Amino acid sequence: MERWKINLAVLWFGQFLVMSGMSMIMPFISLYVQEELGVSDPAQVAWWANAIFASNFITSFIAQPLWGGLADRYGRKIMLLRSGFGMAIVMLLMGFATSAWQLLALRMLNGVISGYVPAATALMSASAPKERMGFAMGTLQSGAVAGTILGPFIGGVLAEWVGYRPIFYITGSLLLLASLLAWAVVKENFVRDGSSRKGAAVSLGDSFRRLIKAPQIPALFAVTVGIQVAMLSSLLLIPLFVQELHGTVRLAFYAGLVGSITGFANMAASPLLGRFADRVGYEKVLTVCLIGAALSFIPQAFVDNIWQLIASRFLLGLFMGGMLPSVNALLRVYTPDGMESRAFGFNSSFLSLGNILGPMIGGALAGWIGIRGIFFFACVMLLTNAAWTWVTLRKKRGSSAPG
C-alpha cells in the first residue's frame, strides 16, 4: 500500500477514536454536573453545563493558530502527538474532578491543547497526491463524522453500565490508543527548508495578514463559519421539533435518529464527493453542495411528520459530505508554501467560532421565528455563502487550482 494511503487509514481510525471519545461525554454533562459535582439547582446545572460545553470551543478558537505555526516549523506529526497525548491526560483528569469549577478549567485546558483534527488534516494534505486531495480530505472527514455519530450512543450505553466517571477514563484510553497508533505507524517527510522556517516564524497577526492576501482564503474561512452556524442553529432545537411532530412516544429514540441520520449520510457521501471533486474541481463541488444543503432546509420547514423530517435531514447530510472536505482541499491549494498548518489552524478556529455562534443565534432567533423560521435562516445563509464563495474563488485562480 502506498505510504499516503497507510497514513490515511491510520489517521481515519485516529480521528474516529478522538471524535467518538470527545463526543462520548456530551449526552451526560448536565447529569454529571448534577449527580457527581454537587450542583443541585436546575438553573445552575443548565448554566454550568452550557459553560462547560462552550469553554472547550472558546479556548480552541484562540489556541489553534498558535499550534499551526509550530506545526509549520517543527512538523505536523509532532503536533498531532502533542494534542493526542495531552488530551488523553486531561480527559483522565476530568474523571477525578470534584467540582464544576475543576471540570470547567479542564475543559478550557483541553481546548488549549486540542488540535488532533487540524493536525491530521495538515499532515494528510502534505502527504496525499494533489490529484487525490479531495478523496483524502473526504475520507478523513468520514472518520471524524463516524466518531461523532457513534460517540454519544456509546457514551449513553456506558453510562448505564459503568456510570459517569469511568467514561472519562475510557475516553482518555481511546485518545491514548489513537496517539500511540499515530506515533508508531504514521510517517511524515517534513523538510525544514528556509521558506517553511520563515513562514512559521512570523507573528500570528502577520501570518493572518499574509494568508488573507489571497482573496480565496478569507472566503474559505467565512464559509467554514457559515456552514457551522447554519447547521448548529437548529441542532439543539431538533428534539423539541421531533416532539412537536411525533409526540412523546419513544421521543428519545426518534430524536436520536433524526440527529444521527444526517451524520450517516455525511459519512457515506464524503469520500465519494471528494473523489468526484478531484475530477471536476473543488470550487464546483463546494458551490453545488452549499446550494443543495441550503435547498434541503426548505422542506424541513414544511414537514408534518417525523419521516419527512428524517428524509430531508438525510438529504442535507449528503450535501454536507462535500462542503468541509472541499474547503480543506482548497485551503491546501491557495495557502503559501510553509504555512499549511497555520492555515488549517486558523480554519479550525473559525470552525470553533461557528460552533459557538450557531447555538447562540439559533436560541436567540427561536423565540422570534420558531424552528421552522430557523430552517429558512439556514437556507439564506448557505445560499449567500455559495454566491460569495463562487465569485471569490473564481477570481485570480492559480493554475494549480483544479476545476
Short mmCIF file of C-alpha atoms in Angstrom, two decimals:
data_model
loop_
_atom_site.label_atom_id
_atom_site.label_comp_id
_atom_site.label_asym_id
_atom_site.label_seq_id
_atom_site.Cartn_x
_atom_site.Cartn_y
_atom_site.Cartn_z
CA MET A 1 0.00 0.00 0.00
CA GLU A 2 1.25 3.49 -0.82
CA ARG A 3 2.53 5.45 2.17
CA TRP A 4 -0.13 8.18 1.92
CA LYS A 5 -2.86 5.53 1.98
CA ILE A 6 -1.36 3.99 5.12
CA ASN A 7 -1.29 7.43 6.73
CA LEU A 8 -4.90 7.99 5.66
CA ALA A 9 -6.07 4.70 7.16
CA VAL A 10 -4.34 5.35 10.48
CA LEU A 11 -5.48 8.97 10.69
CA TRP A 12 -9.04 7.93 9.79
CA PHE A 13 -9.04 5.48 12.69
CA GLY A 14 -7.37 8.06 14.93
CA GLN A 15 -9.98 10.69 14.13
CA PHE A 16 -12.71 8.16 14.74
CA LEU A 17 -11.29 7.36 18.20
CA VAL A 18 -10.71 11.01 19.07
CA MET A 19 -14.14 12.25 17.99
CA SER A 20 -16.00 9.29 19.48
CA GLY A 21 -14.11 9.79 22.72
CA MET A 22 -14.74 13.53 22.80
CA SER A 23 -18.45 13.20 21.96
CA MET A 24 -18.96 10.27 24.31
CA ILE A 25 -19.29 12.57 27.31
CA MET A 26 -21.71 15.04 25.71
CA PRO A 27 -25.02 13.24 26.49
CA PHE A 28 -24.49 13.33 30.25
CA ILE A 29 -22.57 16.54 31.00
CA SER A 30 -25.58 18.04 32.80
CA LEU A 31 -26.21 14.81 34.70
CA TYR A 32 -22.54 14.62 35.68
CA VAL A 33 -22.67 18.18 37.00
CA GLN A 34 -25.82 17.41 38.94
CA GLU A 35 -25.11 13.96 40.34
CA GLU A 36 -21.32 13.89 40.71
CA LEU A 37 -20.28 17.52 41.22
CA GLY A 38 -22.92 18.58 43.73
CA VAL A 39 -24.83 21.24 41.76
CA SER A 40 -28.50 20.83 42.65
CA ASP A 41 -30.29 23.98 41.47
CA PRO A 42 -31.69 23.31 37.94
CA ALA A 43 -30.81 26.80 36.68
CA GLN A 44 -27.24 26.40 37.95
CA VAL A 45 -26.98 22.95 36.38
CA ALA A 46 -28.04 24.38 33.00
CA TRP A 47 -25.60 27.30 33.32
CA TRP A 48 -22.66 25.10 34.25
CA ALA A 49 -23.44 22.51 31.56
CA ASN A 50 -23.55 25.18 28.84
CA ALA A 51 -20.42 26.90 30.13
CA ILE A 52 -18.50 23.62 30.33
CA PHE A 53 -19.62 22.66 26.82
CA ALA A 54 -18.72 26.03 25.24
CA SER A 55 -15.43 26.60 27.09
CA ASN A 56 -13.60 23.99 25.01
CA PHE A 57 -14.51 25.78 21.76
CA ILE A 58 -13.61 29.22 23.11
CA THR A 59 -10.06 28.29 24.11
CA SER A 60 -9.65 26.18 20.98
CA PHE A 61 -10.61 29.21 18.87
CA ILE A 62 -7.71 31.14 20.45
CA ALA A 63 -5.07 28.40 20.50
CA GLN A 64 -5.34 26.60 17.17
CA PRO A 65 -3.41 29.13 15.03
CA LEU A 66 -0.53 29.02 17.54
CA TRP A 67 -0.20 25.26 17.20
CA GLY A 68 -0.49 25.60 13.43
CA GLY A 69 2.52 27.90 13.39
CA LEU A 70 4.56 25.42 15.43
CA ALA A 71 3.49 22.61 13.10
CA ASP A 72 4.80 24.55 10.10
CA ARG A 73 8.11 24.99 11.91
CA TYR A 74 8.62 21.57 13.52
CA GLY A 75 6.30 19.19 11.66
CA ARG A 76 2.67 18.12 11.71
CA LYS A 77 3.20 14.72 13.32
CA ILE A 78 4.73 16.15 16.48
CA MET A 79 1.71 18.46 16.86
CA LEU A 80 -0.60 15.51 16.28
CA LEU A 81 1.10 13.58 19.08
CA ARG A 82 1.19 16.64 21.37
CA SER A 83 -2.53 17.04 21.01
CA GLY A 84 -3.39 13.35 21.32
CA PHE A 85 -1.30 12.59 24.38
CA GLY A 86 -2.21 15.93 26.01
CA MET A 87 -5.95 15.41 25.57
CA ALA A 88 -5.63 11.84 26.87
CA ILE A 89 -4.14 13.13 30.14
CA VAL A 90 -6.68 15.94 30.51
CA MET A 91 -9.59 13.59 29.84
CA LEU A 92 -8.36 11.21 32.52
CA LEU A 93 -8.13 14.12 34.96
CA MET A 94 -11.76 15.07 34.22
CA GLY A 95 -12.77 11.78 35.79
CA PHE A 96 -11.23 12.97 39.07
CA ALA A 97 -12.96 16.38 39.09
CA THR A 98 -14.86 17.09 42.30
CA SER A 99 -16.40 20.47 41.44
CA ALA A 100 -17.90 22.24 38.44
CA TRP A 101 -15.05 24.76 38.52
CA GLN A 102 -12.49 21.98 38.13
CA LEU A 103 -14.35 20.45 35.19
CA LEU A 104 -14.68 23.87 33.55
CA ALA A 105 -10.94 24.52 33.95
CA LEU A 106 -10.07 21.13 32.49
CA ARG A 107 -12.38 21.67 29.51
CA MET A 108 -10.70 25.02 28.88
CA LEU A 109 -7.28 23.34 29.09
CA ASN A 110 -8.48 20.66 26.70
CA GLY A 111 -9.41 23.35 24.19
CA VAL A 112 -5.97 24.92 24.52
CA ILE A 113 -4.07 21.69 23.82
CA SER A 114 -6.54 20.21 21.32
CA GLY A 115 -5.82 20.12 17.63
CA TYR A 116 -5.68 16.47 16.57
CA VAL A 117 -8.11 17.01 13.70
CA PRO A 118 -6.43 20.08 12.10
CA ALA A 119 -3.01 18.46 12.59
CA ALA A 120 -4.22 15.28 10.91
CA THR A 121 -5.74 17.35 8.09
CA ALA A 122 -2.50 19.27 7.55
CA LEU A 123 -0.43 16.08 7.66
CA MET A 124 -2.72 14.38 5.17
CA SER A 125 -2.72 17.40 2.86
CA ALA A 126 1.08 17.26 2.80
CA SER A 127 1.31 13.54 2.03
CA ALA A 128 -1.59 12.90 -0.35
CA PRO A 129 -1.05 13.44 -4.10
CA LYS A 130 -2.63 16.66 -5.35
CA GLU A 131 -4.83 14.77 -7.78
CA ARG A 132 -6.26 12.71 -4.86
CA MET A 133 -6.63 15.55 -2.36
CA GLY A 134 -10.42 15.64 -2.46
CA PHE A 135 -10.68 11.90 -1.85
CA ALA A 136 -8.20 12.10 1.04
CA MET A 137 -9.98 15.04 2.70
CA GLY A 138 -13.40 13.42 2.26
CA THR A 139 -12.28 10.08 3.63
CA LEU A 140 -10.57 11.73 6.58
CA GLN A 141 -13.73 13.67 7.43
CA SER A 142 -15.81 10.49 7.30
CA GLY A 143 -13.75 9.12 10.20
CA ALA A 144 -14.44 12.19 12.33
CA VAL A 145 -18.14 12.11 11.44
CA ALA A 146 -18.40 8.39 12.25
CA GLY A 147 -16.89 9.04 15.67
CA THR A 148 -19.19 11.99 16.28
CA ILE A 149 -22.23 9.86 15.41
CA LEU A 150 -21.36 6.79 17.46
CA GLY A 151 -19.75 8.58 20.41
CA PRO A 152 -22.96 9.79 22.10
CA PHE A 153 -24.60 6.39 21.63
CA ILE A 154 -21.62 4.54 23.11
CA GLY A 155 -21.42 7.08 25.93
CA GLY A 156 -25.09 6.62 26.74
CA VAL A 157 -24.73 2.84 26.86
CA LEU A 158 -21.60 3.00 29.01
CA ALA A 159 -23.25 5.46 31.40
CA GLU A 160 -25.91 2.83 32.07
CA TRP A 161 -23.33 0.09 32.58
CA VAL A 162 -20.43 1.69 34.44
CA GLY A 163 -21.57 5.17 35.50
CA TYR A 164 -20.29 8.59 34.53
CA ARG A 165 -16.75 8.86 35.88
CA PRO A 166 -15.38 5.70 34.22
CA ILE A 167 -16.36 7.10 30.81
CA PHE A 168 -13.68 9.77 31.21
CA TYR A 169 -11.12 7.05 31.87
CA ILE A 170 -12.32 5.10 28.81
CA THR A 171 -12.20 8.25 26.67
CA GLY A 172 -8.68 9.04 27.85
CA SER A 173 -7.62 5.50 26.98
CA LEU A 174 -9.08 5.83 23.47
CA LEU A 175 -7.18 9.07 22.92
CA LEU A 176 -4.01 7.40 24.18
CA LEU A 177 -4.54 4.49 21.78
CA ALA A 178 -5.04 6.85 18.84
CA SER A 179 -1.85 8.72 19.72
CA LEU A 180 0.23 5.56 20.13
CA LEU A 181 -1.03 4.26 16.79
CA ALA A 182 -0.10 7.51 15.04
CA TRP A 183 3.31 7.56 16.74
CA ALA A 184 4.09 4.02 15.61
CA VAL A 185 2.69 3.98 12.07
CA VAL A 186 2.26 7.45 10.57
CA LYS A 187 5.25 8.73 8.61
CA GLU A 188 5.90 12.31 7.62
CA ASN A 189 8.50 13.60 5.20
CA PHE A 190 8.89 17.01 6.76
CA VAL A 191 11.71 19.18 5.43
CA ARG A 192 12.53 22.31 7.41
CA ASP A 193 13.53 24.40 4.44
CA GLY A 194 14.12 28.12 4.55
CA SER A 195 10.67 29.12 3.30
CA SER A 196 8.94 26.95 5.90
CA ARG A 197 11.00 28.39 8.74
CA LYS A 198 10.43 31.93 7.51
CA GLY A 199 6.69 31.40 7.11
CA ALA A 200 6.31 29.80 10.53
CA ALA A 201 8.48 32.28 12.40
CA VAL A 202 6.38 35.35 11.68
CA SER A 203 3.89 36.58 14.25
CA LEU A 204 0.32 35.38 14.42
CA GLY A 205 -1.07 38.68 13.13
CA ASP A 206 1.44 38.85 10.29
CA SER A 207 0.65 35.25 9.35
CA PHE A 208 -3.06 36.01 9.18
CA ARG A 209 -2.46 39.12 7.07
CA ARG A 210 -0.23 37.13 4.74
CA LEU A 211 -2.80 34.38 4.37
CA ILE A 212 -5.73 36.66 3.58
CA LYS A 213 -3.83 38.44 0.81
CA ALA A 214 -5.27 35.71 -1.38
CA PRO A 215 -8.99 36.58 -1.63
CA GLN A 216 -9.91 32.90 -1.69
CA ILE A 217 -8.67 32.18 1.84
CA PRO A 218 -10.91 34.62 3.78
CA ALA A 219 -13.79 33.34 1.66
CA LEU A 220 -12.99 29.81 2.79
CA PHE A 221 -12.74 30.90 6.44
CA ALA A 222 -16.12 32.62 6.11
CA VAL A 223 -17.79 29.61 4.55
CA THR A 224 -16.48 27.44 7.39
CA VAL A 225 -18.19 29.71 9.92
CA GLY A 226 -21.32 29.88 7.78
CA ILE A 227 -21.57 26.10 7.49
CA GLN A 228 -21.31 25.59 11.25
CA VAL A 229 -23.75 28.39 12.09
CA ALA A 230 -26.30 27.10 9.57
CA MET A 231 -26.00 23.51 10.78
CA LEU A 232 -25.93 24.18 14.52
CA SER A 233 -28.52 26.97 14.70
CA SER A 234 -31.30 24.39 14.73
CA LEU A 235 -29.47 21.38 16.18
CA LEU A 236 -30.34 21.87 19.85
CA LEU A 237 -33.98 22.53 18.93
CA ILE A 238 -34.42 19.34 16.90
CA PRO A 239 -35.64 17.24 19.89
CA LEU A 240 -38.37 19.82 20.56
CA PHE A 241 -39.34 19.81 16.88
CA VAL A 242 -39.48 16.00 16.91
CA GLN A 243 -41.78 16.20 19.93
CA GLU A 244 -44.00 18.67 18.07
CA LEU A 245 -44.23 16.33 15.06
CA HIS A 246 -44.38 12.95 16.75
CA GLY A 247 -45.40 13.44 20.37
CA THR A 248 -43.67 11.90 23.37
CA VAL A 249 -43.86 8.24 22.31
CA ARG A 250 -40.26 6.98 22.05
CA LEU A 251 -39.16 10.60 21.82
CA ALA A 252 -35.52 9.93 22.72
CA PHE A 253 -35.21 7.25 20.02
CA TYR A 254 -36.67 9.38 17.24
CA ALA A 255 -34.78 12.50 18.30
CA GLY A 256 -31.56 10.47 18.20
CA LEU A 257 -32.47 9.03 14.81
CA VAL A 258 -33.11 12.48 13.33
CA GLY A 259 -29.83 13.71 14.81
CA SER A 260 -27.76 10.79 13.56
CA ILE A 261 -29.23 10.29 10.07
CA THR A 262 -27.53 13.47 8.85
CA GLY A 263 -24.19 12.20 10.10
CA PHE A 264 -24.59 8.80 8.45
CA ALA A 265 -25.35 10.45 5.11
CA ASN A 266 -22.38 12.78 5.56
CA MET A 267 -20.06 9.88 6.35
CA ALA A 268 -21.19 7.92 3.28
CA ALA A 269 -21.03 10.86 0.87
CA SER A 270 -17.72 12.46 1.91
CA PRO A 271 -15.28 10.05 0.15
CA LEU A 272 -17.47 9.84 -2.97
CA LEU A 273 -17.83 13.59 -3.32
CA GLY A 274 -14.14 14.02 -2.59
CA ARG A 275 -13.24 11.68 -5.43
CA PHE A 276 -15.68 13.49 -7.71
CA ALA A 277 -14.16 16.86 -6.73
CA ASP A 278 -10.72 15.60 -7.75
CA ARG A 279 -12.09 15.25 -11.28
CA VAL A 280 -14.39 18.24 -11.73
CA GLY A 281 -12.94 20.82 -9.32
CA TYR A 282 -13.30 21.65 -5.64
CA GLU A 283 -14.96 25.03 -6.27
CA LYS A 284 -17.75 23.41 -8.26
CA VAL A 285 -18.44 20.70 -5.71
CA LEU A 286 -18.33 23.17 -2.81
CA THR A 287 -20.76 25.54 -4.52
CA VAL A 288 -23.19 22.81 -5.57
CA CYS A 289 -23.13 21.28 -2.08
CA LEU A 290 -23.75 24.66 -0.43
CA ILE A 291 -26.73 25.26 -2.71
CA GLY A 292 -28.01 21.71 -2.24
CA ALA A 293 -27.71 21.91 1.54
CA ALA A 294 -29.46 25.29 1.52
CA LEU A 295 -32.37 23.98 -0.53
CA SER A 296 -32.66 20.86 1.65
CA PHE A 297 -33.55 23.10 4.60
CA ILE A 298 -36.71 24.30 2.80
CA PRO A 299 -38.67 21.01 3.02
CA GLN A 300 -37.70 20.77 6.70
CA ALA A 301 -39.71 23.94 7.31
CA PHE A 302 -42.84 22.33 5.83
CA VAL A 303 -42.72 18.75 7.15
CA ASP A 304 -45.74 17.48 9.05
CA ASN A 305 -44.47 14.07 10.19
CA ILE A 306 -41.28 12.55 11.51
CA TRP A 307 -40.43 10.52 8.39
CA GLN A 308 -40.49 13.56 6.15
CA LEU A 309 -38.06 15.23 8.56
CA ILE A 310 -35.78 12.18 8.53
CA ALA A 311 -35.76 12.11 4.71
CA SER A 312 -34.93 15.82 4.40
CA ARG A 313 -32.21 15.58 7.08
CA PHE A 314 -30.68 12.64 5.19
CA LEU A 315 -30.61 14.76 2.02
CA LEU A 316 -28.93 17.54 3.99
CA GLY A 317 -26.25 15.12 5.17
CA LEU A 318 -25.43 14.05 1.61
CA PHE A 319 -24.63 17.63 0.62
CA MET A 320 -22.74 18.24 3.87
CA GLY A 321 -20.33 15.50 2.83
CA GLY A 322 -18.86 17.71 0.12
CA MET A 323 -18.52 21.00 1.99
CA LEU A 324 -15.76 20.91 4.61
CA PRO A 325 -13.56 18.43 2.64
CA SER A 326 -13.70 20.82 -0.34
CA VAL A 327 -12.84 23.74 1.93
CA ASN A 328 -9.80 21.84 3.26
CA ALA A 329 -8.66 20.84 -0.23
CA LEU A 330 -8.97 24.44 -1.46
CA LEU A 331 -7.06 25.75 1.56
CA ARG A 332 -4.20 23.47 0.56
CA VAL A 333 -4.34 24.85 -3.00
CA TYR A 334 -4.28 28.54 -2.09
CA THR A 335 -2.09 28.57 1.04
CA PRO A 336 1.52 29.76 0.54
CA ASP A 337 4.17 27.08 0.96
CA GLY A 338 5.34 26.67 4.53
CA MET A 339 2.09 27.95 6.08
CA GLU A 340 -0.24 25.00 5.51
CA SER A 341 -0.63 24.02 9.17
CA ARG A 342 -1.24 27.59 10.23
CA ALA A 343 -3.96 27.92 7.59
CA PHE A 344 -5.68 24.78 8.89
CA GLY A 345 -5.22 26.09 12.42
CA PHE A 346 -6.96 29.35 11.60
CA ASN A 347 -9.71 27.40 9.84
CA SER A 348 -10.12 25.24 12.93
CA SER A 349 -10.52 28.45 14.95
CA PHE A 350 -13.26 29.64 12.62
CA LEU A 351 -14.86 26.21 12.92
CA SER A 352 -14.91 26.64 16.70
CA LEU A 353 -16.35 30.14 16.25
CA GLY A 354 -19.18 28.67 14.22
CA ASN A 355 -19.73 26.02 16.89
CA ILE A 356 -20.15 28.80 19.46
CA LEU A 357 -22.27 31.17 17.36
CA GLY A 358 -24.61 28.56 15.85
CA PRO A 359 -26.48 27.51 19.02
CA MET A 360 -26.42 31.10 20.33
CA ILE A 361 -28.01 32.51 17.16
CA GLY A 362 -30.47 29.64 16.95
CA GLY A 363 -31.54 30.12 20.55
CA ALA A 364 -31.92 33.89 20.08
CA LEU A 365 -33.99 33.52 16.88
CA ALA A 366 -36.16 30.66 18.09
CA GLY A 367 -38.32 32.94 20.23
CA TRP A 368 -39.00 35.23 17.25
CA ILE A 369 -39.37 32.97 14.24
CA GLY A 370 -39.57 29.44 15.65
CA ILE A 371 -37.58 26.45 14.46
CA ARG A 372 -39.30 26.45 11.05
CA GLY A 373 -38.10 30.01 10.59
CA ILE A 374 -34.59 28.97 11.61
CA PHE A 375 -34.57 26.47 8.74
CA PHE A 376 -35.20 29.38 6.35
CA PHE A 377 -32.45 31.37 8.09
CA ALA A 378 -30.01 28.49 7.47
CA CYS A 379 -31.11 28.31 3.83
CA VAL A 380 -30.47 32.01 3.24
CA MET A 381 -27.09 31.87 5.00
CA LEU A 382 -25.86 28.96 2.89
CA LEU A 383 -27.13 30.48 -0.37
CA THR A 384 -25.35 33.73 0.45
CA ASN A 385 -22.16 31.81 1.21
CA ALA A 386 -22.48 29.88 -2.02
CA ALA A 387 -22.80 33.04 -4.14
CA TRP A 388 -19.95 34.88 -2.44
CA THR A 389 -17.69 31.82 -2.38
CA TRP A 390 -18.24 31.06 -6.07
CA VAL A 391 -17.49 34.63 -7.12
CA THR A 392 -14.44 34.90 -4.86
CA LEU A 393 -12.93 31.54 -5.72
CA ARG A 394 -13.22 32.21 -9.43
CA LYS A 395 -11.11 35.36 -9.08
CA LYS A 396 -7.41 35.19 -9.71
CA ARG A 397 -7.41 31.43 -9.56
CA GLY A 398 -3.96 29.95 -9.59
CA SER A 399 -3.09 27.48 -12.29
CA SER A 400 -2.78 24.76 -9.65
CA ALA A 401 -6.42 25.04 -8.64
CA PRO A 402 -8.40 22.12 -10.07
CA GLY A 403 -11.64 22.68 -11.96
#
